[in-house]
Short mmCIF file of C-alpha atoms and ligand atoms in Angstrom, two decimals:
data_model
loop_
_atom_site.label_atom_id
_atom_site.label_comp_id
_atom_site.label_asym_id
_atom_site.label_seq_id
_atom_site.Cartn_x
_atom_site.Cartn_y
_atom_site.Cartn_z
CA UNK A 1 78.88 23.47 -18.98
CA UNK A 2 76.37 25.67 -17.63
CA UNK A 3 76.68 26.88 -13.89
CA UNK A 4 73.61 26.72 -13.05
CA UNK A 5 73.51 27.90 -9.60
CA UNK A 6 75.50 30.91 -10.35
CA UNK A 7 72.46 31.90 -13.70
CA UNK A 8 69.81 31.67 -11.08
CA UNK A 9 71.41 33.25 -8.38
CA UNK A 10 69.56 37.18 -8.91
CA UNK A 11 66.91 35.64 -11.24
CA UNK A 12 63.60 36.88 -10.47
CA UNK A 13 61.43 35.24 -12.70
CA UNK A 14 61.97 32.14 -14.54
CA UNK A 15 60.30 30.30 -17.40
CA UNK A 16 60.53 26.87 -19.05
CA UNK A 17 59.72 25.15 -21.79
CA UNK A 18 60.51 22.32 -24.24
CA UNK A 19 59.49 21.36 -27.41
CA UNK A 20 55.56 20.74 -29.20
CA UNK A 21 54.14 17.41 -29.13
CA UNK A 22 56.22 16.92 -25.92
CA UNK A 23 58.05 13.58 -25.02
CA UNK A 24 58.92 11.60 -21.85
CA UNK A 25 62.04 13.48 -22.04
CA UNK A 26 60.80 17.20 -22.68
CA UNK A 27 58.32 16.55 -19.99
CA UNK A 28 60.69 15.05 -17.63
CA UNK A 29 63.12 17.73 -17.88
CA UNK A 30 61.19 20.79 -17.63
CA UNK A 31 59.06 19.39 -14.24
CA UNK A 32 61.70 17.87 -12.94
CA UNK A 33 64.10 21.54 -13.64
CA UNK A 34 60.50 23.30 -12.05
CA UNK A 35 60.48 21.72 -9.02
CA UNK A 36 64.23 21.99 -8.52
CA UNK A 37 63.95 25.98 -8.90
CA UNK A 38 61.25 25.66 -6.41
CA UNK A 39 63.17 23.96 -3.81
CA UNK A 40 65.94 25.85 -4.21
CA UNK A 41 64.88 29.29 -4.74
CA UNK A 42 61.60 29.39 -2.98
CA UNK A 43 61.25 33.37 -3.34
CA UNK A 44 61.71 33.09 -6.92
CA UNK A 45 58.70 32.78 -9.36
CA UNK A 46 59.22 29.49 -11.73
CA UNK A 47 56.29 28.93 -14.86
CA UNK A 48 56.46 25.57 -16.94
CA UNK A 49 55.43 25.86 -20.87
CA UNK A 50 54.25 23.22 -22.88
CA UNK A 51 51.56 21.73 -25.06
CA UNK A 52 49.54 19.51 -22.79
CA UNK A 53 51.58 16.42 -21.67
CA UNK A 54 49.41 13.36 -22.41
CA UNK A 55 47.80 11.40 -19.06
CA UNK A 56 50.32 9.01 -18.30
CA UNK A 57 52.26 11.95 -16.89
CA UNK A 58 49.94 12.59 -14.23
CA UNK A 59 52.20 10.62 -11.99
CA UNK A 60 54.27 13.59 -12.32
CA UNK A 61 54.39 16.28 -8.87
CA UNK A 62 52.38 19.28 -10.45
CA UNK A 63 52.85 18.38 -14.18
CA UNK A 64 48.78 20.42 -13.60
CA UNK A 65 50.95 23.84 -13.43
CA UNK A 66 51.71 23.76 -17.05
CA UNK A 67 50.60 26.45 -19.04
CA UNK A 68 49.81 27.35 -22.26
CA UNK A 69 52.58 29.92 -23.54
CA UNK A 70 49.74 31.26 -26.21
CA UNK A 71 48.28 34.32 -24.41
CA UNK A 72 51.06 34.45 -21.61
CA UNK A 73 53.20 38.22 -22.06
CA UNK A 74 56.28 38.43 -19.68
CA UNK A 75 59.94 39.24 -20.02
CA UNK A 76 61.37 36.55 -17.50
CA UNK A 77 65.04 37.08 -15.85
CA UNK A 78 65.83 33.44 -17.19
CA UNK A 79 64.06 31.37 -19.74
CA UNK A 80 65.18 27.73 -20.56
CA UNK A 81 64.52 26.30 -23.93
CA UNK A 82 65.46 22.41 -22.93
CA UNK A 83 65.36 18.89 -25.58
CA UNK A 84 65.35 21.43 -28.78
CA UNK A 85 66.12 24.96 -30.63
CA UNK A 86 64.25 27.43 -29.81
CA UNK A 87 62.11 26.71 -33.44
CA UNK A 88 60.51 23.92 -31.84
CA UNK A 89 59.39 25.85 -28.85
CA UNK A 90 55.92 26.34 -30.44
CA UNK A 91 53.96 28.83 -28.69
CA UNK A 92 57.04 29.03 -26.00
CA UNK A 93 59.11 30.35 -28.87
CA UNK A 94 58.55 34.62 -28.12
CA UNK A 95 58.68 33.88 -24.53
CA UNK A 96 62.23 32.83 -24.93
CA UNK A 97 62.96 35.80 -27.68
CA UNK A 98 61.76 38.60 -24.72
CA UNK A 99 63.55 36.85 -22.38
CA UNK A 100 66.97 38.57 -20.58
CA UNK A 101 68.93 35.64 -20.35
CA UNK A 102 68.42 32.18 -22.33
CA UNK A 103 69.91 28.94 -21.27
CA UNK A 104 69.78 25.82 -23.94
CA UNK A 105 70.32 22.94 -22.76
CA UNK A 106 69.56 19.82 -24.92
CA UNK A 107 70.73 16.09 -26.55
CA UNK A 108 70.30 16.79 -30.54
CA UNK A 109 73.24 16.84 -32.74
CA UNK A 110 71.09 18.90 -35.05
CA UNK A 111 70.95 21.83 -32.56
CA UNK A 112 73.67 24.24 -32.70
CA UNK A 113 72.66 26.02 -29.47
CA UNK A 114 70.73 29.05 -29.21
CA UNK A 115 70.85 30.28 -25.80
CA UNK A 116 73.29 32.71 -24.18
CA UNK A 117 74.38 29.40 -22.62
CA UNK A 118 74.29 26.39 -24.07
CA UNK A 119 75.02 22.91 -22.63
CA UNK A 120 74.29 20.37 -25.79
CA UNK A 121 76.27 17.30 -25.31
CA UNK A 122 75.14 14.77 -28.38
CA UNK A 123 76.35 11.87 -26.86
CA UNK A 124 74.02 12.30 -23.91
CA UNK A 125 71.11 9.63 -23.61
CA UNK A 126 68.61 12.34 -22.89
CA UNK A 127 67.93 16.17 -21.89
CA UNK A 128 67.08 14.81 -18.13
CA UNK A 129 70.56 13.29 -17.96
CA UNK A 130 72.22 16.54 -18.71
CA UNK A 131 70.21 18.21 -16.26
CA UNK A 132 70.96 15.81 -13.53
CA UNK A 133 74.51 17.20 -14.27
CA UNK A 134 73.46 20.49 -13.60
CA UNK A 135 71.70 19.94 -10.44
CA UNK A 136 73.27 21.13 -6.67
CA UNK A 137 71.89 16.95 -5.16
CA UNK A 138 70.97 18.98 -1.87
CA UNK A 139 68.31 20.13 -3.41
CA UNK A 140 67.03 17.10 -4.77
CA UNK A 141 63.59 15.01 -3.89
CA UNK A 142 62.00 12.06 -4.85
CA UNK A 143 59.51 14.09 -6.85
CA UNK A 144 62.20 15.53 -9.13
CA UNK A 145 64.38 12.13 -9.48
CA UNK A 146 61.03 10.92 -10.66
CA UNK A 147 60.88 13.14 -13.38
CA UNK A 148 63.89 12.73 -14.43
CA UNK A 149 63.83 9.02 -14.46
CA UNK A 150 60.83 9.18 -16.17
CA UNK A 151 62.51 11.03 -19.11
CA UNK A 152 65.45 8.90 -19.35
CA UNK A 153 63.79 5.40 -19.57
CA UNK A 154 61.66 7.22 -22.70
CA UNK A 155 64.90 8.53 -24.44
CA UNK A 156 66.53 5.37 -23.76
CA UNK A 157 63.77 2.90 -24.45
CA UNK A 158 64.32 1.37 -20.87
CA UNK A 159 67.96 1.65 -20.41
CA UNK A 160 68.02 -0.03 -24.07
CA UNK A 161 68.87 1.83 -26.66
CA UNK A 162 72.41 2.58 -28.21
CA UNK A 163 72.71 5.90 -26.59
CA UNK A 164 72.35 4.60 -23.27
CA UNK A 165 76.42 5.11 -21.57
CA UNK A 166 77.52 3.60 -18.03
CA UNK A 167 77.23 7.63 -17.34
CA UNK A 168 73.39 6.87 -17.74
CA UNK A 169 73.47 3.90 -15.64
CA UNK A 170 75.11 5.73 -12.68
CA UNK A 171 72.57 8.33 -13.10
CA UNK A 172 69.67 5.71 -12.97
CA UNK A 173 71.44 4.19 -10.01
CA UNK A 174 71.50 7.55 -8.06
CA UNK A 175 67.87 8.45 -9.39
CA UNK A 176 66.15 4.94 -7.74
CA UNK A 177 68.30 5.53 -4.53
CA UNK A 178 65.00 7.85 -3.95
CA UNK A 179 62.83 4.94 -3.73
CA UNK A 180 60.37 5.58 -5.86
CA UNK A 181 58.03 2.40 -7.72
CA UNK A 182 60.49 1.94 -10.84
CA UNK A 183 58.95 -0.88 -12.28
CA UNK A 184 55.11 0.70 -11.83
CA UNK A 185 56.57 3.38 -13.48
CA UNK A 186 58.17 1.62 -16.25
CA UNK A 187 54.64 -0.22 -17.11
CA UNK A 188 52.27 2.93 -16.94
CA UNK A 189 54.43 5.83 -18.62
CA UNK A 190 56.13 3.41 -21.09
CA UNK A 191 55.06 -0.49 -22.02
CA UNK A 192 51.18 0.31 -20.98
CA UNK A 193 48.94 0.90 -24.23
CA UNK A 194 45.14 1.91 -24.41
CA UNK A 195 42.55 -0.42 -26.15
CA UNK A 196 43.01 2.23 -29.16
CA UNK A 197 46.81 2.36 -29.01
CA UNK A 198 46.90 -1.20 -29.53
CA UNK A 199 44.68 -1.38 -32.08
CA UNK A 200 45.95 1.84 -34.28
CA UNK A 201 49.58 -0.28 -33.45
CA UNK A 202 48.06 -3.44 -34.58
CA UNK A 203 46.57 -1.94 -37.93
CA UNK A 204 49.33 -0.23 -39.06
CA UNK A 205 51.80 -3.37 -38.41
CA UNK A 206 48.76 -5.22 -40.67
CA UNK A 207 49.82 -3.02 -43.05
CA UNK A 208 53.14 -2.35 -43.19
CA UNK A 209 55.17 -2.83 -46.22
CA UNK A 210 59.14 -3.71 -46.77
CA UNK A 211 61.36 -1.76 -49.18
CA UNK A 212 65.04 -2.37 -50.34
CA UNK A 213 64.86 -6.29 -49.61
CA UNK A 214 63.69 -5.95 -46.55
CA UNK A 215 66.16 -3.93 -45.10
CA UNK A 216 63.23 -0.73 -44.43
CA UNK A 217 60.09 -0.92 -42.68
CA UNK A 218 57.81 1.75 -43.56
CA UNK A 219 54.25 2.50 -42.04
CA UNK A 220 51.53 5.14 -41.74
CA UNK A 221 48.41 6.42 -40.83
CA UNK A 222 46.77 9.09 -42.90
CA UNK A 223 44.66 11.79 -41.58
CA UNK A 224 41.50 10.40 -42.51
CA UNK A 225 41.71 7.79 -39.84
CA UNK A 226 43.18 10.23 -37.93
CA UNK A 227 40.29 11.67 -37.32
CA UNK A 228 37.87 8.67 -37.33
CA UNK A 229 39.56 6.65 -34.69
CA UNK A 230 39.80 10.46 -32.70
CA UNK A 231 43.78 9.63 -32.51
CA UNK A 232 46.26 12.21 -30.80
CA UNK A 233 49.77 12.07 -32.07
CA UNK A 234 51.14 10.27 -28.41
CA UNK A 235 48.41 7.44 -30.02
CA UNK A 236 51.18 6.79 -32.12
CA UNK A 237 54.34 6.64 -30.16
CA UNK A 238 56.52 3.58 -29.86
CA UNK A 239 55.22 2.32 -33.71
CA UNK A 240 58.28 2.95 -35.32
CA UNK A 241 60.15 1.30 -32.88
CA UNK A 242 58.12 -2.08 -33.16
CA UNK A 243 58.68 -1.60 -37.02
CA UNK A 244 62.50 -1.34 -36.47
CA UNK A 245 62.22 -4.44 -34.75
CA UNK A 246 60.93 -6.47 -38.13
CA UNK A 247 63.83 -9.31 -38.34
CA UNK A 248 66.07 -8.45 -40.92
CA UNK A 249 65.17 -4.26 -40.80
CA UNK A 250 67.97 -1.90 -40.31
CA UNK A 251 65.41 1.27 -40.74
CA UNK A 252 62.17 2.44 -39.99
CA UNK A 253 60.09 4.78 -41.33
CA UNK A 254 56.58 6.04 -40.06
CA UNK A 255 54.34 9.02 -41.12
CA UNK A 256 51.17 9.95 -39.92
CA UNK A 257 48.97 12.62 -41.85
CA UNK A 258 48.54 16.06 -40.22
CA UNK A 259 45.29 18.61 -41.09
CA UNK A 260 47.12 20.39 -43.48
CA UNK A 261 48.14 17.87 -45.69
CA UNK A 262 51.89 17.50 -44.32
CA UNK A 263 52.82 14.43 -42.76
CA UNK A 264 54.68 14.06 -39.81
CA UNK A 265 57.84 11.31 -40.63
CA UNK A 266 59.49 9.49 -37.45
CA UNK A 267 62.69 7.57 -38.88
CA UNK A 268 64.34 5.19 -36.51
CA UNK A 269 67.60 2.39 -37.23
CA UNK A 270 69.39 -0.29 -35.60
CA UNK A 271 73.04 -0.42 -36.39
CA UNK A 272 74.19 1.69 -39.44
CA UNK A 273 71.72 3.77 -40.99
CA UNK A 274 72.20 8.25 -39.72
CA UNK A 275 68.69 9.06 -39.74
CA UNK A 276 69.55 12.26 -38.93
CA UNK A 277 71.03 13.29 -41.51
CA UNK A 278 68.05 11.61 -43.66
CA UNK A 279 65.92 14.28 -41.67
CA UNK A 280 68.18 17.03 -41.43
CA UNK A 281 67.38 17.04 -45.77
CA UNK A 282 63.85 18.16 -44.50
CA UNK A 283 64.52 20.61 -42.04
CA UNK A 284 63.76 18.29 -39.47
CA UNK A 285 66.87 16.64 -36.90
CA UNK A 286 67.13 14.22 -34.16
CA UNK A 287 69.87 11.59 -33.04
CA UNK A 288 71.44 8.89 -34.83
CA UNK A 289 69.59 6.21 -34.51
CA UNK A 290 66.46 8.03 -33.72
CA UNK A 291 65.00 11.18 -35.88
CA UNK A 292 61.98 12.88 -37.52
CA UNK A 293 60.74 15.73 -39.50
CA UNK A 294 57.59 17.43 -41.17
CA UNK A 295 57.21 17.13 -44.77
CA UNK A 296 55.35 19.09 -47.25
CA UNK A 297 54.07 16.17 -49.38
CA UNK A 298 52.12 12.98 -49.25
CA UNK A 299 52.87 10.14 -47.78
CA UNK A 300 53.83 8.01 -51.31
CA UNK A 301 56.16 11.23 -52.61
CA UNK A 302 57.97 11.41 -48.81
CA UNK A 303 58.65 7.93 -48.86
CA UNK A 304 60.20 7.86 -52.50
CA UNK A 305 62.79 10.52 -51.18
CA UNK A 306 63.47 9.29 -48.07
CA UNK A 307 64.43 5.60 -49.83
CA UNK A 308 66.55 7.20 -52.02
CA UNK A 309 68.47 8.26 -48.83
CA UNK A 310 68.48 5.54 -47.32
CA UNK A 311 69.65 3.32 -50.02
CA UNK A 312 72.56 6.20 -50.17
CA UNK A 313 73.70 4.66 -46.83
CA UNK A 314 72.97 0.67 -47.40
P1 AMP B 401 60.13 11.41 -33.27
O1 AMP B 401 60.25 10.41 -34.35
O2 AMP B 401 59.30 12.60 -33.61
O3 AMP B 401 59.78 10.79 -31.97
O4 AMP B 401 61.58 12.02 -33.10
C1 AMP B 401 62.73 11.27 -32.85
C2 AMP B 401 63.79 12.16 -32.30
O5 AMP B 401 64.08 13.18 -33.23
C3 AMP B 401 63.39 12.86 -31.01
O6 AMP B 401 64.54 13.01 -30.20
C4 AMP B 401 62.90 14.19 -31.49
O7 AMP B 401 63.02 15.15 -30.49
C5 AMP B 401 63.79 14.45 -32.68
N1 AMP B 401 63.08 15.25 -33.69
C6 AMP B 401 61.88 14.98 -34.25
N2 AMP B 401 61.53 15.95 -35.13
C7 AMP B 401 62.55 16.85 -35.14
C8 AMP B 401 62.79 18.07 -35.82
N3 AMP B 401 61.92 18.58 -36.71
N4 AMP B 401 63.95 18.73 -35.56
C9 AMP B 401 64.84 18.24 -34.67
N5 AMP B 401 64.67 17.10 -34.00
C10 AMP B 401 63.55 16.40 -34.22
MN1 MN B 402 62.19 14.96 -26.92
MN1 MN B 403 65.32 14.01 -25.56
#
């Protein structure tokens, strides 16, 4: 375990970041670790980096003070890399190469650690409940137990989910003590869907196909419509989790094209299946029962490999 306290005691300067295409967790974690550092180092200077966090984290204190890592040059005293490897840092990544002293701190048991600390606990539910750990509770608000909540419902689906623990549920427990509107929070950041959500959802679920008697959902959206129905990749989330839900599926598998050709492959099961390891085949990693990866091939060729793998493990 990291001690936290102790790492930022003569820091200076600190930086965050998480991975691209950023999550409910990676978002979560890094605002809710910002505004911590605030409050409890108020002469130090704390900078959050990520790709833009889509709107439904406005709810978040200063999610606004993100920045774009691209044209940023420092060398901070402390840089966190949290909810990946440093590889998935995106522009964050040389930020976190320059830095003095790294601190990884993350959920995947595809990451290895990369930090000068690391605190990567697999069996966690999310990055936010590890940081929770990590926290001194004087110094925390309602504005950071927010965050934090807000990451763990979307790593757990709700509290749902097979890596939720009764650790989790403490957590939870202690988070709401803050009073802050759970269930408002619950509908907008998670079960809420725009008219073009629902209808990408609906088309691809129109479409979807079953493989290996039924026992794999598989969907997708190719670039083309991509880029006709103006659709950002957080258009997509939560469709491979209605797929898993197909009576009689044990695993999903979704892909959406990207501008280069590659697609992007989200692989999700309910019981058995180790998508991981299905993903860690393409460079690519997660969790057990939730996992993705970027292939170099189209859609048809990625799903002919990644059926073979499966059917490995059926
Ligand atoms: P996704 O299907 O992209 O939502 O990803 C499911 C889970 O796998 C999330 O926890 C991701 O952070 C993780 N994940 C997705 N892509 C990768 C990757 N290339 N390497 C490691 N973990 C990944
Ligand atoms: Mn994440
Ligand atoms: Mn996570």
């Amino acid at each position: 375990m990291v001690n936290l306290s102790k790492e930022l005691e003569n820091a200076k300067t600190i930086g965050i970041s998480g991975h691209i295409r950023p999550d409910g967790d990676c978002i979560g974690s890094v605002m809710g670790l910002f505004l911590y550092i605030k409050n409890s180092k108020p002469d130090a200077t704390v900078r959050a980096f990520l790709e833009e966090p889509a709107d439904i984290f406005d709810c978040i204190k200063e999610v606004e003070e993100i920045e774009n890592a691209e044209n940023v040059d420092e060398e901070f005293d402390i840089f966190f890399c949290l909810d990946c490897d440093k590889t998935r840092l995106g522009a964050a990544e040389h930020l976190f190469d320059a830095a003095k002293t790294t601190i990884n701190i993350d959920h995947h048991v595809s990451n290895p650690g990369c930090g000068d600390y690391n605190y990567i606990v697999p069996k966690a539910s999310s990055t936010c409940e590890l940081i929770f750990d990590l926290l001194d509770k004087k110094y925390i608000d309602k504005d950071i137990a927010m965050a934090l909540y807000i990451g763990i419902i979307h790593d757990t689906g709700v509290m749902q989910y097979s890596n939720t623990s009764p650790k989790t549920l403490r957590i939870v427990a202690d988070l709401v003590e803050y009073g802050f509107d759970f269930p408002r929070l619950i509908d907008e950041t998670f079960y809420e869907k725009s008219l073009l959500q629902t209808q990408i959802s609906a088309k691809v679920m129109a479409d979807c196909k079953l493989f290996l008697n039924g026992k794999v959902a598989f969907g997708k959206v190719d670039y083309e419509t991509m880029q006709s129905m103006g659709l950002k990749s957080y258009d997509l989330d939560g469709i491979v989790n209605q797929l898993r839900l197909i009576k009689g599926v044990e695993a999903s598998v979704f892909m959406y094209g990207l501008e280069n050709g590659d697609n992007k492959v989200s692989l999700r099961s309910r019981s058995y299946v180790d998508v991981a390891k299905i993903c860690q085949n393409f460079k690519g990693g997660g969790h057990v029962r939730a996992a993705g990866c970027t292939v170099s091939m189209d859609a048809e060729s990625a799903l002919k490999e990644i059926l073979k793998l499966i059917e490995e493990q059926i």
